[in-house]
Amino acid sequence: MNFLNITTRFGPKLLGSVEPVPKGLALPLHLAPALIMLCWKMVESGLLTVT
């Protein structure tokens, strides 16, 4: 899966989109940068492939 795809598909949800999200699944805004960094580290280490 394309990294940009992941960002555009899940980014809005992770950043708190207007769609109703169950409270348990809602990701606090301050965790988003950490998640993005985690994804980036995965890309760098080759666990996640960028096409």
PDB file of N, CA and C in Angstrom:
ATOM      1  N   MET A   1       0.841  -1.204   0.000  1.00  0.00           N
ATOM      2  CA  MET A   1       0.000   0.000   0.000  1.00  0.00           C
ATOM      3  C   MET A   1       0.878   1.256   0.000  1.00  0.00           C
ATOM      4  N   ASN A   2       0.484   2.176  -0.801  1.00  0.00           N
ATOM      5  CA  ASN A   2       1.184   3.439  -0.956  1.00  0.00           C
ATOM      6  C   ASN A   2       1.120   4.285   0.315  1.00  0.00           C
ATOM      7  N   PHE A   3       2.250   4.838   0.745  1.00  0.00           N
ATOM      8  CA  PHE A   3       2.302   5.633   1.980  1.00  0.00           C
ATOM      9  C   PHE A   3       1.391   6.852   1.896  1.00  0.00           C
ATOM     10  N   LEU A   4       1.373   7.488   0.728  1.00  0.00           N
ATOM     11  CA  LEU A   4       0.528   8.663   0.525  1.00  0.00           C
ATOM     12  C   LEU A   4      -0.938   8.273   0.652  1.00  0.00           C
ATOM     13  N   ASN A   5      -1.239   7.085   0.126  1.00  0.00           N
ATOM     14  CA  ASN A   5      -2.580   6.528   0.239  1.00  0.00           C
ATOM     15  C   ASN A   5      -2.993   6.400   1.695  1.00  0.00           C
ATOM     16  N   ILE A   6      -2.094   5.829   2.498  1.00  0.00           N
ATOM     17  CA  ILE A   6      -2.343   5.647   3.922  1.00  0.00           C
ATOM     18  C   ILE A   6      -2.611   6.998   4.569  1.00  0.00           C
ATOM     19  N   THR A   7      -1.770   7.982   4.228  1.00  0.00           N
ATOM     20  CA  THR A   7      -1.903   9.303   4.831  1.00  0.00           C
ATOM     21  C   THR A   7      -3.219   9.953   4.464  1.00  0.00           C
ATOM     22  N   THR A   8      -3.601   9.866   3.197  1.00  0.00           N
ATOM     23  CA  THR A   8      -4.836  10.525   2.777  1.00  0.00           C
ATOM     24  C   THR A   8      -6.072   9.774   3.245  1.00  0.00           C
ATOM     25  N   ARG A   9      -5.981   8.441   3.309  1.00  0.00           N
ATOM     26  CA  ARG A   9      -7.145   7.662   3.725  1.00  0.00           C
ATOM     27  C   ARG A   9      -7.377   7.701   5.228  1.00  0.00           C
ATOM     28  N   PHE A  10      -6.268   7.598   5.993  1.00  0.00           N
ATOM     29  CA  PHE A  10      -6.400   7.509   7.438  1.00  0.00           C
ATOM     30  C   PHE A  10      -6.041   8.800   8.163  1.00  0.00           C
ATOM     31  N   GLY A  11      -5.306   9.677   7.499  1.00  0.00           N
ATOM     32  CA  GLY A  11      -4.901  10.942   8.117  1.00  0.00           C
ATOM     33  C   GLY A  11      -6.051  11.738   8.706  1.00  0.00           C
ATOM     34  N   PRO A  12      -7.080  12.033   7.898  1.00  0.00           N
ATOM     35  CA  PRO A  12      -8.209  12.809   8.426  1.00  0.00           C
ATOM     36  C   PRO A  12      -8.857  12.155   9.642  1.00  0.00           C
ATOM     37  N   LYS A  13      -9.024  10.836   9.599  1.00  0.00           N
ATOM     38  CA  LYS A  13      -9.616  10.138  10.744  1.00  0.00           C
ATOM     39  C   LYS A  13      -8.731  10.260  11.971  1.00  0.00           C
ATOM     40  N   LEU A  14      -7.417  10.055  11.783  1.00  0.00           N
ATOM     41  CA  LEU A  14      -6.485  10.108  12.907  1.00  0.00           C
ATOM     42  C   LEU A  14      -6.406  11.507  13.496  1.00  0.00           C
ATOM     43  N   LEU A  15      -6.589  12.494  12.657  1.00  0.00           N
ATOM     44  CA  LEU A  15      -6.490  13.874  13.127  1.00  0.00           C
ATOM     45  C   LEU A  15      -7.838  14.393  13.619  1.00  0.00           C
ATOM     46  N   GLY A  16      -8.806  13.511  13.742  1.00  0.00           N
ATOM     47  CA  GLY A  16     -10.102  13.909  14.259  1.00  0.00           C
ATOM     48  C   GLY A  16     -10.967  14.515  13.177  1.00  0.00           C
ATOM     49  N   SER A  17     -11.497  13.657  12.315  1.00  0.00           N
ATOM     50  CA  SER A  17     -12.326  14.142  11.221  1.00  0.00           C
ATOM     51  C   SER A  17     -13.712  14.500  11.740  1.00  0.00           C
ATOM     52  N   VAL A  18     -14.534  15.031  10.858  1.00  0.00           N
ATOM     53  CA  VAL A  18     -15.881  15.426  11.237  1.00  0.00           C
ATOM     54  C   VAL A  18     -16.794  14.223  11.406  1.00  0.00           C
ATOM     55  N   GLU A  19     -16.376  13.078  10.854  1.00  0.00           N
ATOM     56  CA  GLU A  19     -17.179  11.872  11.010  1.00  0.00           C
ATOM     57  C   GLU A  19     -17.206  11.455  12.476  1.00  0.00           C
ATOM     58  N   PRO A  20     -18.350  10.982  12.951  1.00  0.00           N
ATOM     59  CA  PRO A  20     -18.401  10.531  14.341  1.00  0.00           C
ATOM     60  C   PRO A  20     -17.516   9.298  14.544  1.00  0.00           C
ATOM     61  N   VAL A  21     -16.659   9.364  15.537  1.00  0.00           N
ATOM     62  CA  VAL A  21     -15.756   8.261  15.843  1.00  0.00           C
ATOM     63  C   VAL A  21     -16.018   7.823  17.279  1.00  0.00           C
ATOM     64  N   PRO A  22     -16.171   6.511  17.514  1.00  0.00           N
ATOM     65  CA  PRO A  22     -16.350   6.043  18.886  1.00  0.00           C
ATOM     66  C   PRO A  22     -15.216   6.548  19.770  1.00  0.00           C
ATOM     67  N   LYS A  23     -15.560   7.007  20.969  1.00  0.00           N
ATOM     68  CA  LYS A  23     -14.558   7.611  21.849  1.00  0.00           C
ATOM     69  C   LYS A  23     -13.337   6.714  22.062  1.00  0.00           C
ATOM     70  N   GLY A  24     -13.547   5.422  22.157  1.00  0.00           N
ATOM     71  CA  GLY A  24     -12.432   4.505  22.367  1.00  0.00           C
ATOM     72  C   GLY A  24     -11.464   4.478  21.193  1.00  0.00           C
ATOM     73  N   LEU A  25     -11.976   4.772  19.997  1.00  0.00           N
ATOM     74  CA  LEU A  25     -11.147   4.716  18.798  1.00  0.00           C
ATOM     75  C   LEU A  25     -10.555   6.069  18.423  1.00  0.00           C
ATOM     76  N   ALA A  26     -11.086   7.114  19.061  1.00  0.00           N
ATOM     77  CA  ALA A  26     -10.603   8.458  18.736  1.00  0.00           C
ATOM     78  C   ALA A  26      -9.161   8.617  19.203  1.00  0.00           C
ATOM     79  N   LEU A  27      -8.298   9.032  18.304  1.00  0.00           N
ATOM     80  CA  LEU A  27      -6.893   9.210  18.644  1.00  0.00           C
ATOM     81  C   LEU A  27      -6.666  10.645  19.094  1.00  0.00           C
ATOM     82  N   PRO A  28      -6.147  10.821  20.310  1.00  0.00           N
ATOM     83  CA  PRO A  28      -5.862  12.189  20.771  1.00  0.00           C
ATOM     84  C   PRO A  28      -4.937  12.897  19.782  1.00  0.00           C
ATOM     85  N   LEU A  29      -5.203  14.154  19.561  1.00  0.00           N
ATOM     86  CA  LEU A  29      -4.473  14.938  18.568  1.00  0.00           C
ATOM     87  C   LEU A  29      -2.964  14.915  18.798  1.00  0.00           C
ATOM     88  N   HIS A  30      -2.531  14.917  20.066  1.00  0.00           N
ATOM     89  CA  HIS A  30      -1.096  14.959  20.350  1.00  0.00           C
ATOM     90  C   HIS A  30      -0.381  13.659  20.000  1.00  0.00           C
ATOM     91  N   LEU A  31      -1.151  12.580  19.751  1.00  0.00           N
ATOM     92  CA  LEU A  31      -0.526  11.310  19.375  1.00  0.00           C
ATOM     93  C   LEU A  31      -0.280  11.204  17.873  1.00  0.00           C
ATOM     94  N   ALA A  32      -0.951  12.042  17.098  1.00  0.00           N
ATOM     95  CA  ALA A  32      -0.832  11.969  15.642  1.00  0.00           C
ATOM     96  C   ALA A  32       0.610  12.125  15.146  1.00  0.00           C
ATOM     97  N   PRO A  33       1.360  13.142  15.633  1.00  0.00           N
ATOM     98  CA  PRO A  33       2.745  13.275  15.154  1.00  0.00           C
ATOM     99  C   PRO A  33       3.588  12.046  15.475  1.00  0.00           C
ATOM    100  N   ALA A  34       3.371  11.457  16.635  1.00  0.00           N
ATOM    101  CA  ALA A  34       4.124  10.256  17.015  1.00  0.00           C
ATOM    102  C   ALA A  34       3.797   9.110  16.064  1.00  0.00           C
ATOM    103  N   LEU A  35       2.527   9.007  15.695  1.00  0.00           N
ATOM    104  CA  LEU A  35       2.102   7.949  14.782  1.00  0.00           C
ATOM    105  C   LEU A  35       2.731   8.149  13.405  1.00  0.00           C
ATOM    106  N   ILE A  36       2.771   9.399  12.968  1.00  0.00           N
ATOM    107  CA  ILE A  36       3.371   9.719  11.674  1.00  0.00           C
ATOM    108  C   ILE A  36       4.863   9.374  11.694  1.00  0.00           C
ATOM    109  N   MET A  37       5.521   9.704  12.820  1.00  0.00           N
ATOM    110  CA  MET A  37       6.939   9.375  12.955  1.00  0.00           C
ATOM    111  C   MET A  37       7.158   7.869  12.940  1.00  0.00           C
ATOM    112  N   LEU A  38       6.267   7.152  13.608  1.00  0.00           N
ATOM    113  CA  LEU A  38       6.360   5.693  13.644  1.00  0.00           C
ATOM    114  C   LEU A  38       6.254   5.128  12.229  1.00  0.00           C
ATOM    115  N   CYS A  39       5.291   5.636  11.468  1.00  0.00           N
ATOM    116  CA  CYS A  39       5.119   5.191  10.079  1.00  0.00           C
ATOM    117  C   CYS A  39       6.386   5.486   9.274  1.00  0.00           C
ATOM    118  N   TRP A  40       6.943   6.679   9.495  1.00  0.00           N
ATOM    119  CA  TRP A  40       8.139   7.073   8.761  1.00  0.00           C
ATOM    120  C   TRP A  40       9.305   6.161   9.099  1.00  0.00           C
ATOM    121  N   LYS A  41       9.457   5.818  10.394  1.00  0.00           N
ATOM    122  CA  LYS A  41      10.535   4.918  10.816  1.00  0.00           C
ATOM    123  C   LYS A  41      10.348   3.547  10.179  1.00  0.00           C
ATOM    124  N   MET A  42       9.088   3.107  10.075  1.00  0.00           N
ATOM    125  CA  MET A  42       8.801   1.824   9.441  1.00  0.00           C
ATOM    126  C   MET A  42       9.198   1.859   7.975  1.00  0.00           C
ATOM    127  N   VAL A  43       8.922   2.984   7.320  1.00  0.00           N
ATOM    128  CA  VAL A  43       9.301   3.147   5.918  1.00  0.00           C
ATOM    129  C   VAL A  43      10.825   3.087   5.791  1.00  0.00           C
ATOM    130  N   GLU A  44      11.515   3.812   6.673  1.00  0.00           N
ATOM    131  CA  GLU A  44      12.981   3.865   6.620  1.00  0.00           C
ATOM    132  C   GLU A  44      13.605   2.486   6.840  1.00  0.00           C
ATOM    133  N   SER A  45      13.022   1.729   7.771  1.00  0.00           N
ATOM    134  CA  SER A  45      13.600   0.422   8.078  1.00  0.00           C
ATOM    135  C   SER A  45      13.136  -0.654   7.096  1.00  0.00           C
ATOM    136  N   GLY A  46      12.250  -0.274   6.182  1.00  0.00           N
ATOM    137  CA  GLY A  46      11.831  -1.206   5.151  1.00  0.00           C
ATOM    138  C   GLY A  46      10.658  -2.099   5.537  1.00  0.00           C
ATOM    139  N   LEU A  47      10.036  -1.822   6.695  1.00  0.00           N
ATOM    140  CA  LEU A  47       8.880  -2.623   7.099  1.00  0.00           C
ATOM    141  C   LEU A  47       7.646  -2.227   6.298  1.00  0.00           C
ATOM    142  N   LEU A  48       7.628  -0.954   5.904  1.00  0.00           N
ATOM    143  CA  LEU A  48       6.520  -0.437   5.118  1.00  0.00           C
ATOM    144  C   LEU A  48       7.113   0.037   3.805  1.00  0.00           C
ATOM    145  N   THR A  49       6.579  -0.451   2.697  1.00  0.00           N
ATOM    146  CA  THR A  49       7.165  -0.076   1.416  1.00  0.00           C
ATOM    147  C   THR A  49       6.438   1.101   0.793  1.00  0.00           C
ATOM    148  N   VAL A  50       7.204   2.000   0.236  1.00  0.00           N
ATOM    149  CA  VAL A  50       6.637   3.151  -0.468  1.00  0.00           C
ATOM    150  C   VAL A  50       6.727   2.850  -1.961  1.00  0.00           C
ATOM    151  N   THR A  51       5.602   2.923  -2.654  1.00  0.00           N
ATOM    152  CA  THR A  51       5.603   2.639  -4.089  1.00  0.00           C
ATOM    153  C   THR A  51       5.263   3.884  -4.883  1.00  0.00           C
TER     154      THR A  51
END
